[in-house]
Coordinates of C-alpha atoms and ligand atoms in Angstrom, one line a residue:
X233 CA 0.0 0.0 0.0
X234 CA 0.8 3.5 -0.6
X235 CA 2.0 6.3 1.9
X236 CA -0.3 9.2 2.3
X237 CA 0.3 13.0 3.2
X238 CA -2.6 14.5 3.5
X239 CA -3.2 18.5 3.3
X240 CA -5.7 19.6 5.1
X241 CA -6.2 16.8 7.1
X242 CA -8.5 18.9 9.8
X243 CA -11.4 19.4 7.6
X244 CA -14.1 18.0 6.3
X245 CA -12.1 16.2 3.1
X246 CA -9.3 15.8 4.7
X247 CA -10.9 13.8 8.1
X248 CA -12.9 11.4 5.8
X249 CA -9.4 11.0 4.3
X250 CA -8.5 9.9 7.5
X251 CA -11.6 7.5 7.7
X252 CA -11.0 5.8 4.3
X253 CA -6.4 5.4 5.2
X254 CA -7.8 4.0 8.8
X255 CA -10.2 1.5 7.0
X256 CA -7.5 0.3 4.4
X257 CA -4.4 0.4 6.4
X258 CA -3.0 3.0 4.6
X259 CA 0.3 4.5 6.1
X260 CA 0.1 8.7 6.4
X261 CA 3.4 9.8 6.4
X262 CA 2.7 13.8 6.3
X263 CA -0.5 15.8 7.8
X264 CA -1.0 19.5 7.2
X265 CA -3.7 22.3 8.3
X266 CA -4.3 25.7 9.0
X267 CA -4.5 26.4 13.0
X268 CA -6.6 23.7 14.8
X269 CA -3.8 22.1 16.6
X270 CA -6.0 20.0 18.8
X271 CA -7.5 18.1 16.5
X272 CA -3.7 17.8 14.0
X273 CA -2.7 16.8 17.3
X274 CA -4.7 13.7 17.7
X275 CA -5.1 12.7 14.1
X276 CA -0.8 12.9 14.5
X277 CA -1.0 10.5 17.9
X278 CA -3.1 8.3 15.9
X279 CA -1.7 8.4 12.5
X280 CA 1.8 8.8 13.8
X281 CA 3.1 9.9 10.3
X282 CA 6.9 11.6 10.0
X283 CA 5.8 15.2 9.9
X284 CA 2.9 17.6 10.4
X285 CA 2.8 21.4 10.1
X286 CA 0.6 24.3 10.7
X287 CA 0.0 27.5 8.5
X288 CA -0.3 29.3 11.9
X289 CA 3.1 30.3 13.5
X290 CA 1.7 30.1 17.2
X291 CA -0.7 27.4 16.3
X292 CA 2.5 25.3 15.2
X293 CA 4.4 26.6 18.4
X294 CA 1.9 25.1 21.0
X295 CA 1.7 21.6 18.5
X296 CA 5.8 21.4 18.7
X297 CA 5.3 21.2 22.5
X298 CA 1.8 19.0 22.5
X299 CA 4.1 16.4 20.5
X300 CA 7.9 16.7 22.3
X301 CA 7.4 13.4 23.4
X302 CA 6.8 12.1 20.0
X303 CA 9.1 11.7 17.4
X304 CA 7.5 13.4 14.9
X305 CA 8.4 17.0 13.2
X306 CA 6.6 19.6 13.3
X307 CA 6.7 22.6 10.9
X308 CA 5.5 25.9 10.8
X309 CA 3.9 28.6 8.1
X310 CA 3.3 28.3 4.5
X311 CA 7.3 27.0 4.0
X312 CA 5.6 24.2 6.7
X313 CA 3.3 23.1 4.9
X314 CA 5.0 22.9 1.5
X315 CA 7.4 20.7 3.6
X316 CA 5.2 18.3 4.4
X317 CA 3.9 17.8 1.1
X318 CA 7.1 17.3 -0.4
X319 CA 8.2 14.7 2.6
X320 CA 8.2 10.9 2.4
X321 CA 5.2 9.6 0.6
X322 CA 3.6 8.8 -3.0
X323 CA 0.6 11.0 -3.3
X324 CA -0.9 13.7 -1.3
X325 CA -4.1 14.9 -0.7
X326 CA -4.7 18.5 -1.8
X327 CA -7.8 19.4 0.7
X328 CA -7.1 22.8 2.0
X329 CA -9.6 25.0 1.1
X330 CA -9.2 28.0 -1.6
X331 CA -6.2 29.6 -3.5
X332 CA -4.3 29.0 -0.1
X333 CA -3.5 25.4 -1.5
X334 CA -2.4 26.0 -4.8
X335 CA 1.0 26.6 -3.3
X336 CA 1.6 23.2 -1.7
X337 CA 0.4 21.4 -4.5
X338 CA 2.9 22.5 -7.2
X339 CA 5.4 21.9 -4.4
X340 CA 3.8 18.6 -4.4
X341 CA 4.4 17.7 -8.2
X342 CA 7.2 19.4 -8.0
X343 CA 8.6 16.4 -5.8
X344 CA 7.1 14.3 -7.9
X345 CA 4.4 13.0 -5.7
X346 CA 0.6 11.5 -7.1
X347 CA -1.8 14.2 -6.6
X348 CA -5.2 13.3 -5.2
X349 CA -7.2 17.0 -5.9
X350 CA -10.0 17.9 -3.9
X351 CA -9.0 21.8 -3.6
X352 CA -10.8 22.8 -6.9
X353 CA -9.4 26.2 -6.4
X354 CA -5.8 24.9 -7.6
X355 CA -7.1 24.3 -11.1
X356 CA -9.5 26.9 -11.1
X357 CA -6.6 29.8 -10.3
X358 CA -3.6 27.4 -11.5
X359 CA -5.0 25.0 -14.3
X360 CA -2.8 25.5 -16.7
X361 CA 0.6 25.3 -14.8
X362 CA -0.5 22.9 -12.6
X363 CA -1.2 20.5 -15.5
X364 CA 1.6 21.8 -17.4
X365 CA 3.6 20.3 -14.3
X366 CA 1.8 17.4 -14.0
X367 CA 2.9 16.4 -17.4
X368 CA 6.3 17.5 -17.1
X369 CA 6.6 15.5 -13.6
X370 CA 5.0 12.4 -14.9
X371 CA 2.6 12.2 -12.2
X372 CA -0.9 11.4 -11.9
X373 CA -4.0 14.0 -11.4
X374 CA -6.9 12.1 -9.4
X375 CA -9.9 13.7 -9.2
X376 CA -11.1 13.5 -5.7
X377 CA -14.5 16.0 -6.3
X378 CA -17.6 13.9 -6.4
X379 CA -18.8 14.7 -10.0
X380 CA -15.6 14.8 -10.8
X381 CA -14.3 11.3 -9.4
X382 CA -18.0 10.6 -11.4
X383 CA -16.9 11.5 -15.0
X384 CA -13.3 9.9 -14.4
X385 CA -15.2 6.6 -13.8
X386 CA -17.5 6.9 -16.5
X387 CA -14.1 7.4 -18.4
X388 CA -12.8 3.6 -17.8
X389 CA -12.5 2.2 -20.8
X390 CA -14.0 4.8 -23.0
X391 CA -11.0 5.5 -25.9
X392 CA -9.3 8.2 -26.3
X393 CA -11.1 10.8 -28.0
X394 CA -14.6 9.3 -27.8
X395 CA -15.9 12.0 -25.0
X396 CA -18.8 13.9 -26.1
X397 CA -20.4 15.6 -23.8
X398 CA -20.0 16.2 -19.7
X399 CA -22.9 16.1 -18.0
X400 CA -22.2 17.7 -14.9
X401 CA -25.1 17.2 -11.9
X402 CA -25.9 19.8 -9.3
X403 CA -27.9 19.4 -6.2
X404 CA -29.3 23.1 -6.3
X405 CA -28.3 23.7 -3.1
X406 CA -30.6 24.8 -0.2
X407 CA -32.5 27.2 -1.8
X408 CA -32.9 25.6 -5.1
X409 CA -36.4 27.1 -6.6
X410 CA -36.3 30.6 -4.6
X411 CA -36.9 33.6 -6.2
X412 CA -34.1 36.4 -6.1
X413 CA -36.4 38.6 -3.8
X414 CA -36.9 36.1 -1.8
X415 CA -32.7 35.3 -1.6
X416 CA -31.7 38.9 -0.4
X417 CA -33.3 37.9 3.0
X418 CA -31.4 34.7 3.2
X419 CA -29.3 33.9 6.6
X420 CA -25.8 32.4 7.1
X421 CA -27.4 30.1 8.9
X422 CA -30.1 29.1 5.8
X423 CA -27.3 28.7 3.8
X424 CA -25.0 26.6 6.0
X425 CA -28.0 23.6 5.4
X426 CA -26.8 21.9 2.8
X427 CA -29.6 19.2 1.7
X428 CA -27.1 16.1 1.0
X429 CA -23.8 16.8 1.8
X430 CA -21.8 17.6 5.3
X431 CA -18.8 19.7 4.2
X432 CA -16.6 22.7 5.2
X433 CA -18.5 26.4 5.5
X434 CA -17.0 27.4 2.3
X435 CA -17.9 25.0 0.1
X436 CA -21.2 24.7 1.8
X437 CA -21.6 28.4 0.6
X438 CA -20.5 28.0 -2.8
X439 CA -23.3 25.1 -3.2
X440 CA -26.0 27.7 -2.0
X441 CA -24.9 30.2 -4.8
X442 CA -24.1 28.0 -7.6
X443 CA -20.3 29.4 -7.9
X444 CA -19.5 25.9 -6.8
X445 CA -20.9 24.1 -10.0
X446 CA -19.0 27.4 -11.8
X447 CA -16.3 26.1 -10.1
X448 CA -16.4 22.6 -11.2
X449 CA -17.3 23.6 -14.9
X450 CA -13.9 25.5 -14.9
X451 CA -12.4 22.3 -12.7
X452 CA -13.7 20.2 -15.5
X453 CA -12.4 22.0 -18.5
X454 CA -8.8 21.3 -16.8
X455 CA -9.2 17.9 -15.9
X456 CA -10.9 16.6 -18.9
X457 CA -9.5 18.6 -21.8
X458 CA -13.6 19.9 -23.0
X459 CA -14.5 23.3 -23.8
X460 CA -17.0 24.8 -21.2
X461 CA -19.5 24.3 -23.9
X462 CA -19.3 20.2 -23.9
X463 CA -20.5 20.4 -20.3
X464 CA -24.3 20.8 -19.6
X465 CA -25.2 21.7 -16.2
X466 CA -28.2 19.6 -14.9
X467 CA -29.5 20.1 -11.4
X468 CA -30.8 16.3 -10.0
X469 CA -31.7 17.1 -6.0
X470 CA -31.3 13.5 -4.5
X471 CA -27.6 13.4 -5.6
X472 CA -27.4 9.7 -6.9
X473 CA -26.1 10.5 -10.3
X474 CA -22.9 11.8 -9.4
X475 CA -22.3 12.8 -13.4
X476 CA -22.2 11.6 -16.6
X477 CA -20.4 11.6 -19.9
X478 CA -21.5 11.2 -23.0
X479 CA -19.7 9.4 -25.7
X480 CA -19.9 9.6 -29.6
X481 CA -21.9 7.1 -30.2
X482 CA -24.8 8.8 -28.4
X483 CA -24.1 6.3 -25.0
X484 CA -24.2 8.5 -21.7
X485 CA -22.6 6.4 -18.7
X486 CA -22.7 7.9 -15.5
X487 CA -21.9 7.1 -12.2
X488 CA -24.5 6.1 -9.1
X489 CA -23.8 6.1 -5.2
X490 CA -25.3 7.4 -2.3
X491 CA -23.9 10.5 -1.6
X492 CA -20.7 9.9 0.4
X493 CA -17.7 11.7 -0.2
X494 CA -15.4 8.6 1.4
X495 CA -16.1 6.8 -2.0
X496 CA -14.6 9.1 -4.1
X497 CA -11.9 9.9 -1.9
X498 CA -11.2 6.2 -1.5
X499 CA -11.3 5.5 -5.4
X500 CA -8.4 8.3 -5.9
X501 CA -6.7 6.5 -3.1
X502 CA -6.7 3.0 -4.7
X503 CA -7.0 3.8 -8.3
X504 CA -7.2 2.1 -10.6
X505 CA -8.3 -0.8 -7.9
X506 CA -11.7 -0.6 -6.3
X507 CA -11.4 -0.1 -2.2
X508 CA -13.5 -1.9 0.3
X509 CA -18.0 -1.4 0.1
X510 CA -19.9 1.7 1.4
X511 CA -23.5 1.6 1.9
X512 CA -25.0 -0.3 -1.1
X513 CA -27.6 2.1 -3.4
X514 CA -31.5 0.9 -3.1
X515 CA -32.8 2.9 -6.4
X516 CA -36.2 1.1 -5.3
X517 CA -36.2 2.8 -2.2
X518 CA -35.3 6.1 -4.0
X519 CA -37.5 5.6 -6.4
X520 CA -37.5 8.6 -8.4
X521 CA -34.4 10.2 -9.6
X522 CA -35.1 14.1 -11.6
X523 CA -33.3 16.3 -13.9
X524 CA -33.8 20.0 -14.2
X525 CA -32.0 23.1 -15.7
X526 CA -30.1 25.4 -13.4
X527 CA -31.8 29.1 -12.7
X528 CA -29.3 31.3 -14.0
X529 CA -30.9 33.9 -13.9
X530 CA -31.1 33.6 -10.4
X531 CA -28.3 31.9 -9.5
X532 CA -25.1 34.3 -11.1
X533 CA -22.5 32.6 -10.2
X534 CA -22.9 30.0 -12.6
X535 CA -23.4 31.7 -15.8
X536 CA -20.1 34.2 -14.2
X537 CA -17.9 31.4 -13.8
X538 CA -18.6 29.6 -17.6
X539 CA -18.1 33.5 -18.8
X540 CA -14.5 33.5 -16.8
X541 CA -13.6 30.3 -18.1
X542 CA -14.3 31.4 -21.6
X543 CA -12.7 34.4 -21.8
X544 CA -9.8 32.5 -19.6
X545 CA -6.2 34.2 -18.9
X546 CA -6.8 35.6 -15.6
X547 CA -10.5 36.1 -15.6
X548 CA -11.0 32.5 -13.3
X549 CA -8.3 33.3 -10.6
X550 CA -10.0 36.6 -10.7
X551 CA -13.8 35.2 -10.3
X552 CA -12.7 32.6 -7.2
X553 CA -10.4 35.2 -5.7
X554 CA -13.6 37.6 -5.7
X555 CA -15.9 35.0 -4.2
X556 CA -13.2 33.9 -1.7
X557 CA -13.9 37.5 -0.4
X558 CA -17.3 37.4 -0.8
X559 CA -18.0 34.4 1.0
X560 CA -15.5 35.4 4.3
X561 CA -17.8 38.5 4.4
X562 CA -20.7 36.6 4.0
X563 CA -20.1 34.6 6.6
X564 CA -19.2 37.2 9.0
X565 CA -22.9 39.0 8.5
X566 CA -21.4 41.7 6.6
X567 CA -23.0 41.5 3.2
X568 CA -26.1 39.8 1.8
X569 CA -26.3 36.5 0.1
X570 CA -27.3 38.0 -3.2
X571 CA -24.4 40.3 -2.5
X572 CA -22.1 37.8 -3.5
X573 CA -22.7 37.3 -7.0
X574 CA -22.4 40.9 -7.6
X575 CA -18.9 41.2 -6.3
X576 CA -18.1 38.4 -7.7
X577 CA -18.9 40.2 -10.8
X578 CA -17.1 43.0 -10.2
X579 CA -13.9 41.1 -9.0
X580 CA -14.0 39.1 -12.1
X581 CA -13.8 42.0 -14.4
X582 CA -10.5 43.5 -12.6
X583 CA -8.9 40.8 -13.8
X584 CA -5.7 42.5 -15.9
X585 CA -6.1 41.0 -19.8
X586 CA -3.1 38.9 -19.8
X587 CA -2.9 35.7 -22.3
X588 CA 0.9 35.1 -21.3
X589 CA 1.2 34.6 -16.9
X590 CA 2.7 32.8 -14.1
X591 CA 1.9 32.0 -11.1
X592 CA 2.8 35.9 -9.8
X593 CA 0.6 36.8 -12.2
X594 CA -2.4 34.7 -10.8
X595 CA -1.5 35.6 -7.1
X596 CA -1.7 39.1 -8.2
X597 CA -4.9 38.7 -10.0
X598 CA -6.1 36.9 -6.8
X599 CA -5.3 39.9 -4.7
X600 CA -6.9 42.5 -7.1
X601 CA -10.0 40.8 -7.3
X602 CA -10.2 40.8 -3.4
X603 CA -9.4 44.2 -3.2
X604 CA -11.9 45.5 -5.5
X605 CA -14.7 43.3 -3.8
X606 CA -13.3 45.7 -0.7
X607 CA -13.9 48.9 -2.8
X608 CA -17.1 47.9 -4.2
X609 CA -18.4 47.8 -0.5
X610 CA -16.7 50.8 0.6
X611 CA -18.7 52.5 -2.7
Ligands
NDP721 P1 -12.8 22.6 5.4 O1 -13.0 24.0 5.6 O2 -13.6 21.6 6.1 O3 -11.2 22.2 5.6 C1 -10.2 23.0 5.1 C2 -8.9 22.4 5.5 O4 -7.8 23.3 5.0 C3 -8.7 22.4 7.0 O5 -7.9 21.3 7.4 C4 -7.9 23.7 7.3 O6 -7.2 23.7 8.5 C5 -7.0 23.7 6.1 N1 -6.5 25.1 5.8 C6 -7.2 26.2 5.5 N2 -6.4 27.2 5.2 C7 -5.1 26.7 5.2 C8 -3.9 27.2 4.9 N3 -3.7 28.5 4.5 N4 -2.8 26.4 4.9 C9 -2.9 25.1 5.3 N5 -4.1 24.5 5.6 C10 -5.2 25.3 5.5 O7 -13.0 22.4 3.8 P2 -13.4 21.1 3.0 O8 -12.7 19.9 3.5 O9 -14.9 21.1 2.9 O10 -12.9 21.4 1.6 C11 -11.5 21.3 1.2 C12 -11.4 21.4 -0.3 O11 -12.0 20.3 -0.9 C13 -12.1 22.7 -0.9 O12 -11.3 23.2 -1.9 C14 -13.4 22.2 -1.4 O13 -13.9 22.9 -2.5 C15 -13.0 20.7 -1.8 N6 -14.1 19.8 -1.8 C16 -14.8 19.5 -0.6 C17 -15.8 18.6 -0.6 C18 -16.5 18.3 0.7 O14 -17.4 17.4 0.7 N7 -16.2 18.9 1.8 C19 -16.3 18.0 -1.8 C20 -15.6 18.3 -3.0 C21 -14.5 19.2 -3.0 P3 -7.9 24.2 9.9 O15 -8.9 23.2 10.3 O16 -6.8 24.2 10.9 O17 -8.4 25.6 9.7
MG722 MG1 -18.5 18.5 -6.2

């Protein structure tokens, strides 16, 4: 079996990581968060893996002395984290959340590690350089997102050249249906209630706009080589039909489960060999499974990201960088949900026109984005 590092190994991903490397015996060599050194404490007695670090400074300081009796290393800041990722193992687990992991996972490839890619944001901001390293590196790219883990499925034993179509499924989110009157009055709390998936506040957010499936249209392009217009978004509530593809014969194979994010995880772990069973999938006792179009006319995010994507260079690492902000001030009570697709907007279209960039370039466009959502409040 394979040694693990996982990045983000305190959050929602990254602990169901944990679940699926305890269930298989899988050895963790590396774990890496952001500040919750209690919890990166115990997964590190438990897991016992050669090193751990902390993006928090202080965070890492109290860890070092939580674990002086162990002999495990523990590093500090972003320089930490990349450390960890490039430390003993095969493939890492990219599951911090936003632009703040793109970082550690080129340092990944750069070490010539597997890449198991839950952190969308990387290929969102990064696409192109992180494949362009991918290929240079020899490594493999794992999707690890569910619709995304989905279409790579559907993929076995398709040939080369035979994709059609990506049919991409969406849940709707919690407030699939609602008028966008009624969304200006919206809670944080509404919007943390995500009907069929447990996951981190960001994410759970991004669901409840739409910018998520944005996100994975732009995620898809990358992964699968398609243009955004091969994908058609179709929002299916019960989440059994984690996506589809279509091939050129007409044939559409998808991919069924019940909605667990282990299984995913676990297939990127053990690819191209299937892991041990989760909960089998009664379609009798779901009985009916439905397919609608997306509101995009309510839901902006959507229709902002597939404009981003087309017009490409900058304009994606411009659009998440924006919604980064957005959501943070979401979350603190400071704008209102329908906010958020506005200053996404607004971020977006900062973005300098640049065909030819590095990775300056995107941490640059990143930054503008944010400030602008800033200015548009201030305005
Ligand atoms: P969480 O918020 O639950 O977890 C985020 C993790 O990243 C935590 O371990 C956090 O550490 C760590 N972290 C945050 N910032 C930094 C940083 N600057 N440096 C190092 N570590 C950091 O998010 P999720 O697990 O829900 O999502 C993770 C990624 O996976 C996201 O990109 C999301 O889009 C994607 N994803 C998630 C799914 C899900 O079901 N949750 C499904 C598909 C994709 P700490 O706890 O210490 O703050
Ligand atoms: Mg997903």
């Amino acid at each position: 079996m394979r040694e693990l590092i996982i990045l983000g190994s305190t959050g929602s991903i990254g602990t169901q990581a944990l679940e699926v490397a305890r269930n298989l015996n899988i050895r963790v060599t590396g774990l890496a968060a952001g500040s919750n050194a209690e919890l990166l404490e115990k997964q590190a007695r438990e897991f016992k893996p050669l090193s751990v670090a902390l993006r928090d400074q202080k965070q890492a300081e109290k860890l070092k002395i939580a674990l002086k009796d162990t002999d495990i290393k523990v590093f500090s800041g972003k320089e930490g984290v990349n450390a960890v990722a490039c430390g003993r193992g095969d493939i890492v687990l990219c599951a911090i959340v936003g632009i703040a992991g793109l970082e550690s996972t080129l340092a990944a490839i750069e070490a010539g590690k597997d890449i198991a890619l839950a952190n969308k944001e990387t290929l969102v901001t990064g696409g192109d350089t992180v494949k362009k390293k991918i290929a240079q590196k020899g490594v493999r790219l794992l999707p690890v997102d569910s619709e995304h883990s989905a279409i790579f499925q559907s993929l076995q034993g398709a040939p080369s050249g035979s994709l059609n179509k990506i049919i991409l499924t969406a849940s709707g989110g919690p407030f699939f249906g609602m008028t966008r009157e009624r969304l200006k009055s919206v809670t944080v709390n509404d919007a943390l209630k995500h009907p069929n998936w447990s996951m981190g506040k960001k994410i759970t957010i991004d669901s409840a706009t739409l910018m998520n499936k944005g996100l994975e249209v732009i995620e898809a392009v990358h992964l699968f080589d398609v243009r955004p217009d091969d994908i058609e978004v179709v929002v299916h509530r019960q989440s059994i039909l984690h996506s589809a593809v279509e091939l050129s014969d007409g044939a559409v194979i998808g991919q069924l489960g019940t909605p667990d994010m282990k299984i995913p995880i676990q297939y990127a772990l053990t690819y191209p060999e299937r892991g041990v069973k989760f909960e089998s999938l009664s379609l009798t006792e779901i009985g009916t499974l439905t397919f609608e179009k997306p509101d995009t006319e309510t839901f902006k995010c959507l229709p902002l990201c597939i404009e981003a994507i087309k017009k490409g260079g900058l304009f994606p690492a411009a659009a998440n960088g924006a919604n980064e902000e957005a959501v943070s001030l979401f979350l603190e009570g400071k704008i209102r949900f329908t906010d958020i697709a506005d200053l996404v907007n607004a971020g977006m279209n900062s973005a300098p026109h640049k065909t030819d960039f590095d990775i300056e370039d995107i941490y640059n466009a990143d930054a503008l984005a944010r400030q602008t959502v800033r200015n548009t409040l201030k305005g």
